[in-house]
Amino acid sequence: MTSLDDIPVTQLKGVGSALAETLAKLSIHSVQDLLFHLPYRYEDRTRVVPMGSLRIGDIAVVEGEVMKTDLVMGRRRSLQVTLRDDSGFLVMRFFHFNAAQKNQLAEGASVRCFGEVRPGRAGYEFYHPEYQVSPPPMPAAGEATLTPVYPLTEGIQQPRVRGLCQQALGYLERFPIRDWLPPDLLTDYQLPGITEAVRLVHLPPAGSPVHLLVEGRHPAQQRLVMEELLAHQLSLLRVRQQIQARQALPLLPTGDLPERFLEQLPFKLTGAQKHVVQDIRQDLSQPVPMLRLVQGDVGSGKTVVAALAALQALGSGAQVALMAPTEILAEQHFRNFQDWLEPLGVTLAWLSGKVKGRARQEALAAVAEGRAQVAIGTHALFQDEVQFQRLALVIVDEQHRFGVHQRLALREKGVGGSLAPHQLIMTATPIPRTLAMSAYADLDTSVIDELPPGRKPIETIVLPDSRRDDIVERVRGACQTGRQAYWVCTLIEESEALQCQAAEVTAQELSKRLPELKIGLVHGRLKAQDKVDVMARFKSGELDLLVATTVIEVGVDVPNASLIIVENPERLGLAQLHQLRGRVGRGEQASFCVLMYHPPLSNNGKARLQALRDSQDGFFIAEKDLEIRGPGEVLGTRQTGLMQFRLADFERDKGWIEPVKEMAPGLMKQPKAVDALIRRWLGENIRYGEV
Ligand code: ADP
Ligand code: MG
């Protein structure tokens, strides 16, 4: 039997090849695609609002009589139509119009229009509203329906999409949509079948509960939301399944490298570190690729765990790749590993985008010939020209800076043939549980839920920038007693240039005011080598104060630094501030973080800085961040599209995450259902199939 999936959109009335091309940009190819092109909100056009009660920003239907219609010449020519009802006035303004329109909107005409209220030169205005002249009577209250609003792309307008979707609904009688969810499950959750749900969201029948629809909580919407979340979950499980269908080199915990490493460490592992090391040891010994995520709060000691994983791999004669998201962080790992591993006879290679010429050729050759046992670098490690001889373990530090797709690309570098590398992913920021469950469903998780002993809590102080002088004195005081400090300049993130400039200006100003201190400056626009040199001088204690942009946000580890000043913290996300604050509190001395905001603070801003002052629990802070800023920001995957849902809203729908996680494994046993659901909801955007 033909299914809706096989019926091309060109079968619909009025869809020629040009429109089909436009629809393709929205990933709409078949009638079924169109039916799953879902409204992302509704407009309530069921009531006429008196003009006198309109406020700026209202989206409303008004009805009235044309008082006058003028051609206004101003900067841009426009047609200005003044309407009136019993309560007030409103202007419709058109920048594009024709003579017929002008005649139709003559004085005395009765008009109903729909638009958004904006302040204009003639009072409140609607720009280019949808309108009807001599409109039919409004439907009675009980019969009115909401108007769906669809995602658009260039070259297609709302009414067109609306019309096509309505046309597509006509096919449902003959070709119902295949429901892949077990009927029991729908009964349990009291959800409608798929066909009914799709019909309802495109065309909510008269009398549907308006508030539920507007909020996205109607059972029909929730049915679709749940299916969408499920499809995402299944797509990640599918990735996992495909990776784990391949074999990996079992890396048995033989050899004495790990023990010798632990003996030379100046500290003992925490209980939490030991647990995680144990998880990893277990995974690596298997002939199946490890897929493990290690979460740990700032300073919980993830690097040592990574080193131990690497040593286990070396014991089997394999190569290891360690990737970090920034030059500074990769360099720091490289130095750590030099200190830790070179005494054990391990050979390292350093590869970042900035390594050029002879040095690069040499590093590439060492990696290709297997002379370098551990390659450390930025994402440059995963360019095509980097070929490993026997890569069996990939470690990615501070993963949330990388897109999900980069993560999926890693495994391509595996040990030749059919063997896939083991993967260890470490995150900078704790990830809220619900988010981890949906974004990292393909990974096993270990948590380092304990900080090394002896850490003193960091005292966080929130001050307005009018107290700048006092804060400068505080820096002087701290540095005079032999400790070190960071001064972080932040600006709106989009403008790196401005941010660097601000840091330069601040460094100059502080040098004038604190002549007795040695001050360094690091920002994204410095040459790689200069960055590295400054960091090394700060780490060695030669510099007292480091003025920096947010480039030092993750990973930087200088235990003697015990004071950090963050300018304009109100502009950063909570998780990011928590990371920055985590630059201090790494040694034994009491540490301080001063958040120097620029007044006035919004209420929300106040609450956020307070949350940070009151808590040092990364998981708690991450939950707050998720509430305030949404999953895309928290995970840093906004561009990669993974967490872009059509219908689901992470905050509103997080109640589904747990049930969806439970139902997914059962469905995995039906490959056809999995294929169909992934295709239905993720389309061709993510090619999970290409393993
Ligand atoms: P993060 O988890 O933020 O990457 P790091 O690996 O940079 O943390 O570790 C932070 C600091 O704590 C480093 O100076 C590291 O040497 C130290 N450290 C790690 N584990 C322990 C431990 N078990 N006891 C004491 N110090 C530790
Ligand atoms: Mg780290």
Coordinates of C-alpha atoms in Angstrom, one line a residue, residues 204-658:
P204 CA -7.6 22.5 16.3
P205 CA -11.4 21.9 16.2
A206 CA -13.7 24.5 17.6
G207 CA -13.9 24.4 21.3
S208 CA -10.5 23.0 21.9
P209 CA -8.9 24.2 25.1
V210 CA -7.2 27.3 23.9
H211 CA -4.8 27.7 26.8
L212 CA -3.5 24.2 26.5
L213 CA -2.8 24.6 22.8
V214 CA -1.1 27.9 23.3
E215 CA 1.1 26.5 26.0
G216 CA 1.8 23.3 24.0
R217 CA 0.3 21.1 26.7
H218 CA -2.7 19.7 24.8
P219 CA -2.6 15.8 24.7
A220 CA -2.3 15.9 20.9
Q221 CA 0.8 18.1 21.2
Q222 CA 2.2 16.1 24.0
R223 CA 1.8 12.9 22.0
L224 CA 3.9 14.5 19.3
V225 CA 6.4 15.9 21.7
M226 CA 6.9 12.5 23.3
E227 CA 7.4 10.9 19.9
E228 CA 9.9 13.6 19.0
L229 CA 11.9 13.1 22.1
L230 CA 11.8 9.4 21.6
A231 CA 13.1 9.8 18.1
H232 CA 16.0 11.8 19.3
Q233 CA 16.7 9.2 22.0
L234 CA 16.5 6.4 19.4
S235 CA 18.9 8.2 17.1
L236 CA 21.6 8.3 19.7
L237 CA 21.0 4.7 20.8
R238 CA 21.3 3.8 17.1
V239 CA 24.7 5.6 17.0
R240 CA 25.8 3.7 20.0
Q241 CA 24.6 0.4 18.6
Q242 CA 26.4 1.1 15.3
I243 CA 29.7 1.9 17.1
Q244 CA 29.4 -1.0 19.4
A245 CA 28.7 -3.4 16.5
R246 CA 32.4 -2.8 15.6
Q247 CA 35.2 -4.3 17.5
A248 CA 37.8 -2.5 19.5
L249 CA 41.3 -3.5 20.6
P250 CA 40.9 -4.8 24.1
L251 CA 43.3 -2.7 26.3
L252 CA 44.1 -5.0 29.2
P253 CA 45.4 -3.5 32.4
T254 CA 48.8 -5.1 32.1
G255 CA 52.1 -3.5 32.6
D256 CA 53.2 -1.3 35.5
L257 CA 52.8 2.1 34.0
P258 CA 49.7 3.1 36.0
E259 CA 51.2 2.0 39.3
R260 CA 54.5 3.9 38.6
F261 CA 52.5 7.0 37.6
L262 CA 50.5 6.8 40.8
E263 CA 53.6 6.4 42.9
Q264 CA 55.1 9.6 41.6
L265 CA 52.0 11.7 42.1
P266 CA 52.2 14.0 45.1
F267 CA 48.7 13.1 46.2
K268 CA 46.4 10.1 46.5
L269 CA 43.3 9.6 44.3
T270 CA 40.0 10.5 45.8
G271 CA 37.4 7.7 46.2
A272 CA 35.4 9.2 43.4
Q273 CA 38.4 9.3 41.1
K274 CA 39.1 5.6 41.9
H275 CA 35.6 4.6 41.0
V276 CA 35.7 6.3 37.7
V277 CA 39.2 4.9 36.9
Q278 CA 37.7 1.5 37.7
D279 CA 34.8 2.0 35.3
I280 CA 37.2 3.0 32.6
R281 CA 39.6 0.1 33.2
Q282 CA 36.7 -2.3 32.9
D283 CA 35.5 -0.7 29.6
L284 CA 38.9 -0.6 28.0
S285 CA 39.5 -4.3 28.6
Q286 CA 36.6 -5.2 26.4
P287 CA 36.7 -5.9 22.7
V288 CA 33.9 -3.4 22.2
P289 CA 34.6 0.3 21.9
M290 CA 34.2 2.2 25.2
L291 CA 31.7 5.1 25.0
R292 CA 32.0 6.8 28.3
L293 CA 31.3 10.3 29.6
V294 CA 33.0 11.5 32.7
Q295 CA 31.4 14.4 34.5
G296 CA 33.0 16.2 37.3
D297 CA 32.8 19.6 38.8
V298 CA 35.5 22.1 38.2
G299 CA 38.7 21.0 40.0
S300 CA 37.5 17.5 40.7
G301 CA 40.6 16.1 39.0
K302 CA 39.6 14.8 35.6
T303 CA 43.1 15.1 34.1
V304 CA 44.6 12.5 36.3
V305 CA 41.8 10.1 35.3
A306 CA 42.6 10.8 31.6
A307 CA 46.2 10.1 32.2
L308 CA 45.5 6.8 33.8
A309 CA 43.2 5.8 30.9
A310 CA 46.0 6.7 28.5
L311 CA 48.6 4.6 30.4
Q312 CA 46.4 1.6 30.3
A313 CA 46.2 1.9 26.5
L314 CA 50.0 2.3 26.3
G315 CA 50.4 -0.9 28.2
S316 CA 48.9 -2.7 25.2
G317 CA 51.2 -0.8 22.8
A318 CA 48.4 1.4 21.4
Q319 CA 48.3 5.1 20.6
V320 CA 46.2 7.7 22.4
A321 CA 44.8 11.0 21.2
L322 CA 43.9 13.7 23.7
M323 CA 41.9 16.6 22.4
A324 CA 41.1 19.9 24.1
P325 CA 39.0 22.7 22.8
T326 CA 41.4 25.6 23.2
E327 CA 45.1 26.1 22.6
I328 CA 45.7 27.1 26.1
L329 CA 44.1 24.1 27.6
A330 CA 45.7 21.7 25.1
E331 CA 49.1 23.2 25.9
Q332 CA 48.5 22.8 29.6
H333 CA 47.6 19.2 29.2
F334 CA 50.7 18.7 27.1
R335 CA 52.8 20.2 29.9
N336 CA 51.1 18.1 32.5
F337 CA 51.6 15.0 30.5
Q338 CA 55.3 15.9 29.9
D339 CA 55.8 16.2 33.7
W340 CA 53.9 13.1 34.5
L341 CA 54.5 10.7 31.6
E342 CA 57.9 11.5 30.1
P343 CA 59.7 10.4 33.3
L344 CA 58.0 7.0 32.6
G345 CA 59.5 6.9 29.2
V346 CA 56.4 7.9 27.2
T347 CA 56.8 9.8 24.0
L348 CA 54.4 12.7 23.3
A349 CA 53.5 14.7 20.2
W350 CA 52.0 18.2 20.2
L351 CA 49.7 19.2 17.4
S352 CA 47.5 22.3 17.2
G353 CA 46.4 24.4 14.3
K354 CA 49.2 26.8 15.1
V355 CA 52.0 24.2 14.8
K356 CA 53.4 24.8 11.3
G357 CA 56.2 23.9 8.9
R358 CA 59.0 21.5 10.0
A359 CA 57.5 21.0 13.5
R360 CA 54.3 20.0 12.0
Q361 CA 55.8 17.5 9.6
E362 CA 57.8 16.0 12.3
A363 CA 54.8 15.6 14.6
L364 CA 52.7 14.1 11.8
A365 CA 55.4 11.6 11.0
A366 CA 55.9 10.6 14.6
V367 CA 52.1 10.0 14.9
A368 CA 51.9 8.1 11.6
E369 CA 54.9 5.9 12.4
G370 CA 53.7 5.2 15.9
R371 CA 56.8 6.8 17.5
A372 CA 54.5 9.2 19.4
Q373 CA 52.5 7.3 21.8
V374 CA 50.2 10.1 23.0
A375 CA 49.2 12.9 20.6
I376 CA 47.9 16.0 22.4
G377 CA 46.3 19.0 20.7
T378 CA 43.2 20.9 19.6
H379 CA 40.7 19.7 17.0
A380 CA 43.6 19.9 14.6
L381 CA 44.2 16.3 15.7
F382 CA 41.2 15.2 13.7
Q383 CA 42.0 16.7 10.4
D384 CA 42.5 14.2 7.6
E385 CA 46.2 14.6 7.3
V386 CA 46.7 13.3 10.8
Q387 CA 47.0 9.5 10.5
F388 CA 47.7 7.3 13.4
Q389 CA 49.4 4.0 13.3
R390 CA 47.6 2.3 16.1
L391 CA 45.1 4.7 17.6
A392 CA 43.0 2.8 20.2
L393 CA 41.8 5.5 22.6
V394 CA 40.4 8.9 22.0
I395 CA 40.1 11.3 25.0
V396 CA 38.1 14.5 24.5
D397 CA 38.4 17.0 27.3
E398 CA 35.8 19.6 28.1
Q399 CA 33.5 18.1 25.5
H400 CA 30.7 20.6 25.7
R401 CA 32.8 23.1 23.8
F402 CA 32.7 20.8 20.8
G403 CA 29.7 20.1 18.7
V404 CA 28.0 16.8 18.9
H405 CA 29.0 16.2 15.3
Q406 CA 32.6 16.5 16.1
R407 CA 32.1 13.8 18.7
L408 CA 30.5 11.6 16.1
A409 CA 33.4 12.2 13.7
L410 CA 36.1 11.1 16.1
R411 CA 35.7 7.4 15.7
E412 CA 36.7 7.7 12.0
K413 CA 40.3 7.9 13.2
G414 CA 40.3 4.5 14.6
V415 CA 42.8 1.7 14.3
G416 CA 42.6 0.7 10.6
G417 CA 40.3 -1.9 9.3
S418 CA 37.2 -2.7 11.3
L419 CA 38.5 -1.7 14.7
A420 CA 37.1 1.4 16.4
P421 CA 38.8 3.4 19.1
H422 CA 37.6 3.6 22.6
Q423 CA 36.2 7.0 23.5
L424 CA 36.4 8.9 26.7
I425 CA 34.6 12.2 26.9
M426 CA 35.1 14.5 29.8
T427 CA 32.9 17.5 30.4
A428 CA 33.9 20.9 31.9
T429 CA 30.6 21.6 33.5
P430 CA 28.3 19.2 35.2
I431 CA 25.3 18.6 33.0
P432 CA 21.8 18.5 34.5
R433 CA 20.5 15.0 34.7
T434 CA 17.6 15.4 32.3
L435 CA 19.8 17.0 29.8
A436 CA 22.5 14.4 30.0
M437 CA 19.9 11.7 29.6
S438 CA 18.7 13.1 26.3
A439 CA 21.9 14.7 24.8
Y440 CA 24.3 11.9 25.8
A441 CA 22.0 8.9 25.5
D442 CA 24.7 7.2 23.5
L443 CA 27.2 7.3 26.3
D444 CA 27.7 5.6 29.6
T445 CA 28.2 8.1 32.4
S446 CA 30.6 8.2 35.4
V447 CA 30.5 11.1 37.8
I448 CA 33.4 12.4 39.9
D449 CA 31.3 13.6 42.8
E450 CA 33.9 14.6 45.2
L451 CA 36.6 17.3 45.3
P452 CA 40.2 16.5 46.4
P453 CA 40.6 17.0 50.2
G454 CA 41.8 20.2 51.7
R455 CA 40.0 22.5 49.3
K456 CA 38.7 25.6 51.0
P457 CA 35.4 26.9 49.7
I458 CA 35.7 29.9 47.5
E459 CA 34.1 33.0 48.9
T460 CA 32.1 34.8 46.3
I461 CA 31.5 38.5 46.6
V462 CA 29.1 40.5 44.4
L463 CA 30.0 44.2 44.1
P464 CA 29.1 47.1 41.8
D465 CA 31.9 48.5 39.6
S466 CA 31.7 51.8 41.6
R467 CA 33.9 49.8 44.1
R468 CA 36.6 49.3 41.5
D469 CA 39.2 51.2 43.6
D470 CA 38.7 48.9 46.6
I471 CA 38.9 45.9 44.4
V472 CA 42.2 47.1 42.9
E473 CA 43.5 47.4 46.5
R474 CA 42.4 43.9 47.2
V475 CA 44.4 42.7 44.3
R476 CA 47.4 44.6 45.5
G477 CA 47.0 43.0 49.0
A478 CA 46.7 39.5 47.7
C479 CA 49.7 39.7 45.4
Q480 CA 51.8 41.3 48.1
T481 CA 51.4 38.3 50.3
G482 CA 52.7 36.1 47.5
R483 CA 49.6 34.9 45.9
Q484 CA 48.4 35.4 42.4
A485 CA 45.2 36.8 40.8
Y486 CA 43.2 36.8 37.6
W487 CA 41.3 39.8 36.3
V488 CA 38.8 38.7 33.7
C489 CA 37.4 41.2 31.2
T490 CA 34.2 40.1 29.5
L491 CA 32.1 41.7 26.8
I492 CA 29.3 40.4 24.7
E493 CA 30.8 37.3 23.4
E494 CA 30.1 37.9 19.7
S495 CA 32.8 40.6 19.5
E496 CA 36.1 38.9 20.3
A497 CA 37.9 42.0 19.0
L498 CA 36.2 44.3 21.4
Q499 CA 36.8 41.9 24.2
C500 CA 40.5 41.7 23.5
Q501 CA 40.6 45.5 23.3
A502 CA 38.9 45.8 26.7
A503 CA 41.5 43.5 28.2
E504 CA 44.3 45.5 26.7
V505 CA 42.9 48.8 28.1
T506 CA 42.4 47.2 31.5
A507 CA 45.9 45.7 31.6
Q508 CA 47.3 49.2 30.9
E509 CA 45.2 50.8 33.5
L510 CA 46.1 48.2 36.2
S511 CA 49.8 48.5 35.3
K512 CA 49.6 52.2 36.1
R513 CA 47.8 51.7 39.3
L514 CA 49.7 48.7 40.5
P515 CA 53.3 49.5 39.4
E516 CA 54.9 47.1 41.9
L517 CA 53.1 44.1 40.4
K518 CA 54.1 42.1 37.4
I519 CA 51.1 41.9 35.1
G520 CA 50.5 39.7 32.1
L521 CA 47.8 39.8 29.5
V522 CA 46.3 37.0 27.6
H523 CA 43.5 37.0 25.0
G524 CA 42.3 35.2 21.9
R525 CA 44.1 37.5 19.4
L526 CA 47.6 36.9 20.7
K527 CA 49.9 34.6 18.8
A528 CA 49.7 31.1 20.0
Q529 CA 53.2 31.1 21.2
D530 CA 52.7 34.4 23.1
K531 CA 49.7 33.0 24.8
V532 CA 51.6 29.9 25.9
D533 CA 54.5 32.0 27.1
V534 CA 52.3 34.3 29.2
M535 CA 50.5 31.3 30.7
A536 CA 53.8 29.6 31.5
R537 CA 55.1 32.8 33.2
F538 CA 51.9 33.0 35.3
K539 CA 52.1 29.4 36.2
S540 CA 55.7 29.7 37.3
G541 CA 54.8 32.6 39.6
E542 CA 56.8 35.1 37.7
L543 CA 53.7 37.1 37.0
D544 CA 51.5 38.3 39.9
L545 CA 48.4 39.2 38.0
L546 CA 46.9 37.9 34.8
V547 CA 44.5 40.1 32.9
A548 CA 42.5 37.8 30.6
T549 CA 39.4 37.4 28.5
T550 CA 37.2 34.4 28.9
V551 CA 39.9 32.3 27.1
I552 CA 41.0 31.1 30.5
E553 CA 37.5 29.9 31.2
V554 CA 38.1 26.2 31.1
G555 CA 40.7 24.0 32.5
V556 CA 43.5 26.5 33.4
D557 CA 45.1 25.2 36.5
V558 CA 47.4 27.4 38.6
P559 CA 46.9 26.4 42.3
N560 CA 48.7 29.4 43.7
A561 CA 46.1 31.8 42.2
S562 CA 43.5 32.6 44.9
L563 CA 41.7 35.6 43.7
I564 CA 39.7 36.2 40.6
I565 CA 37.9 39.4 39.6
V566 CA 35.2 39.0 36.9
E567 CA 34.1 42.2 35.2
N568 CA 30.5 42.4 34.0
P569 CA 29.5 38.9 35.2
E570 CA 25.9 39.8 34.5
R571 CA 26.7 39.2 30.8
L572 CA 27.7 35.6 31.2
G573 CA 25.9 32.4 31.8
L574 CA 26.0 30.8 35.3
A575 CA 27.8 27.7 34.2
Q576 CA 30.4 29.9 32.5
L577 CA 30.9 32.0 35.7
H578 CA 31.2 28.8 37.7
Q579 CA 33.9 27.7 35.4
L580 CA 35.7 31.0 35.7
R581 CA 35.5 30.9 39.4
G582 CA 36.9 27.4 39.3
R583 CA 40.3 28.9 38.3
V584 CA 40.8 29.6 42.0
G585 CA 40.3 27.4 45.0
R586 CA 42.7 24.9 43.5
G587 CA 45.3 25.2 46.3
E588 CA 45.3 25.2 50.0
Q589 CA 44.8 28.9 50.7
A590 CA 41.4 30.5 51.1
S591 CA 40.2 31.8 47.8
F592 CA 37.9 34.7 46.6
C593 CA 35.9 35.5 43.6
V594 CA 34.7 39.1 43.1
L595 CA 31.9 39.5 40.6
M596 CA 32.1 43.2 39.7
Y597 CA 28.8 44.1 38.0
H598 CA 27.7 47.2 36.2
P599 CA 24.6 48.6 37.8
P600 CA 21.7 48.6 37.5
L601 CA 21.1 44.8 37.7
S602 CA 17.8 43.4 36.6
N603 CA 15.9 41.3 39.1
N604 CA 16.8 38.2 37.1
G605 CA 20.4 39.3 37.0
K606 CA 20.5 39.8 40.8
A607 CA 19.0 36.4 41.4
R608 CA 21.5 34.7 39.1
L609 CA 24.5 36.3 40.8
Q610 CA 23.1 35.4 44.1
A611 CA 22.6 31.8 43.1
L612 CA 26.3 31.8 42.3
R613 CA 27.3 33.4 45.6
D614 CA 25.2 31.0 47.6
S615 CA 26.3 27.8 45.8
Q616 CA 29.4 26.1 44.7
D617 CA 27.7 23.0 43.5
G618 CA 28.2 22.7 39.8
F619 CA 25.2 20.5 39.3
F620 CA 22.9 22.9 41.1
I621 CA 24.2 25.8 39.1
A622 CA 23.9 23.9 35.9
E623 CA 20.2 23.2 36.7
K624 CA 19.7 26.9 37.2
D625 CA 21.4 27.7 34.0
L626 CA 19.2 25.3 32.1
E627 CA 16.1 26.9 33.5
I628 CA 17.3 30.4 32.6
R629 CA 19.0 29.8 29.3
G630 CA 17.8 26.6 27.8
P631 CA 19.7 23.5 26.7
G632 CA 21.3 24.9 23.5
E633 CA 23.3 27.4 25.6
V634 CA 24.1 25.0 28.3
L635 CA 25.5 22.4 26.0
G636 CA 27.0 24.7 23.5
T637 CA 25.4 22.8 20.7
R638 CA 23.1 25.5 19.4
Q639 CA 24.8 25.5 16.0
T640 CA 25.0 21.8 15.6
G641 CA 21.2 21.4 15.7
L642 CA 21.1 18.3 17.9
M643 CA 19.0 19.9 20.6
Q644 CA 16.8 21.8 18.1
F645 CA 13.4 20.3 18.5
R646 CA 10.4 21.0 16.3
L647 CA 7.9 20.9 19.0
A648 CA 9.5 19.8 22.2
D649 CA 10.6 22.4 24.7
F650 CA 13.2 21.2 27.1
E651 CA 11.9 23.0 30.1
R652 CA 8.2 22.4 29.5
D653 CA 8.6 18.8 28.5
K654 CA 11.3 17.5 30.7
G655 CA 8.8 15.3 32.4
W656 CA 8.9 13.1 29.4
I657 CA 12.7 12.5 29.5
E658 CA 12.6 9.7 32.0

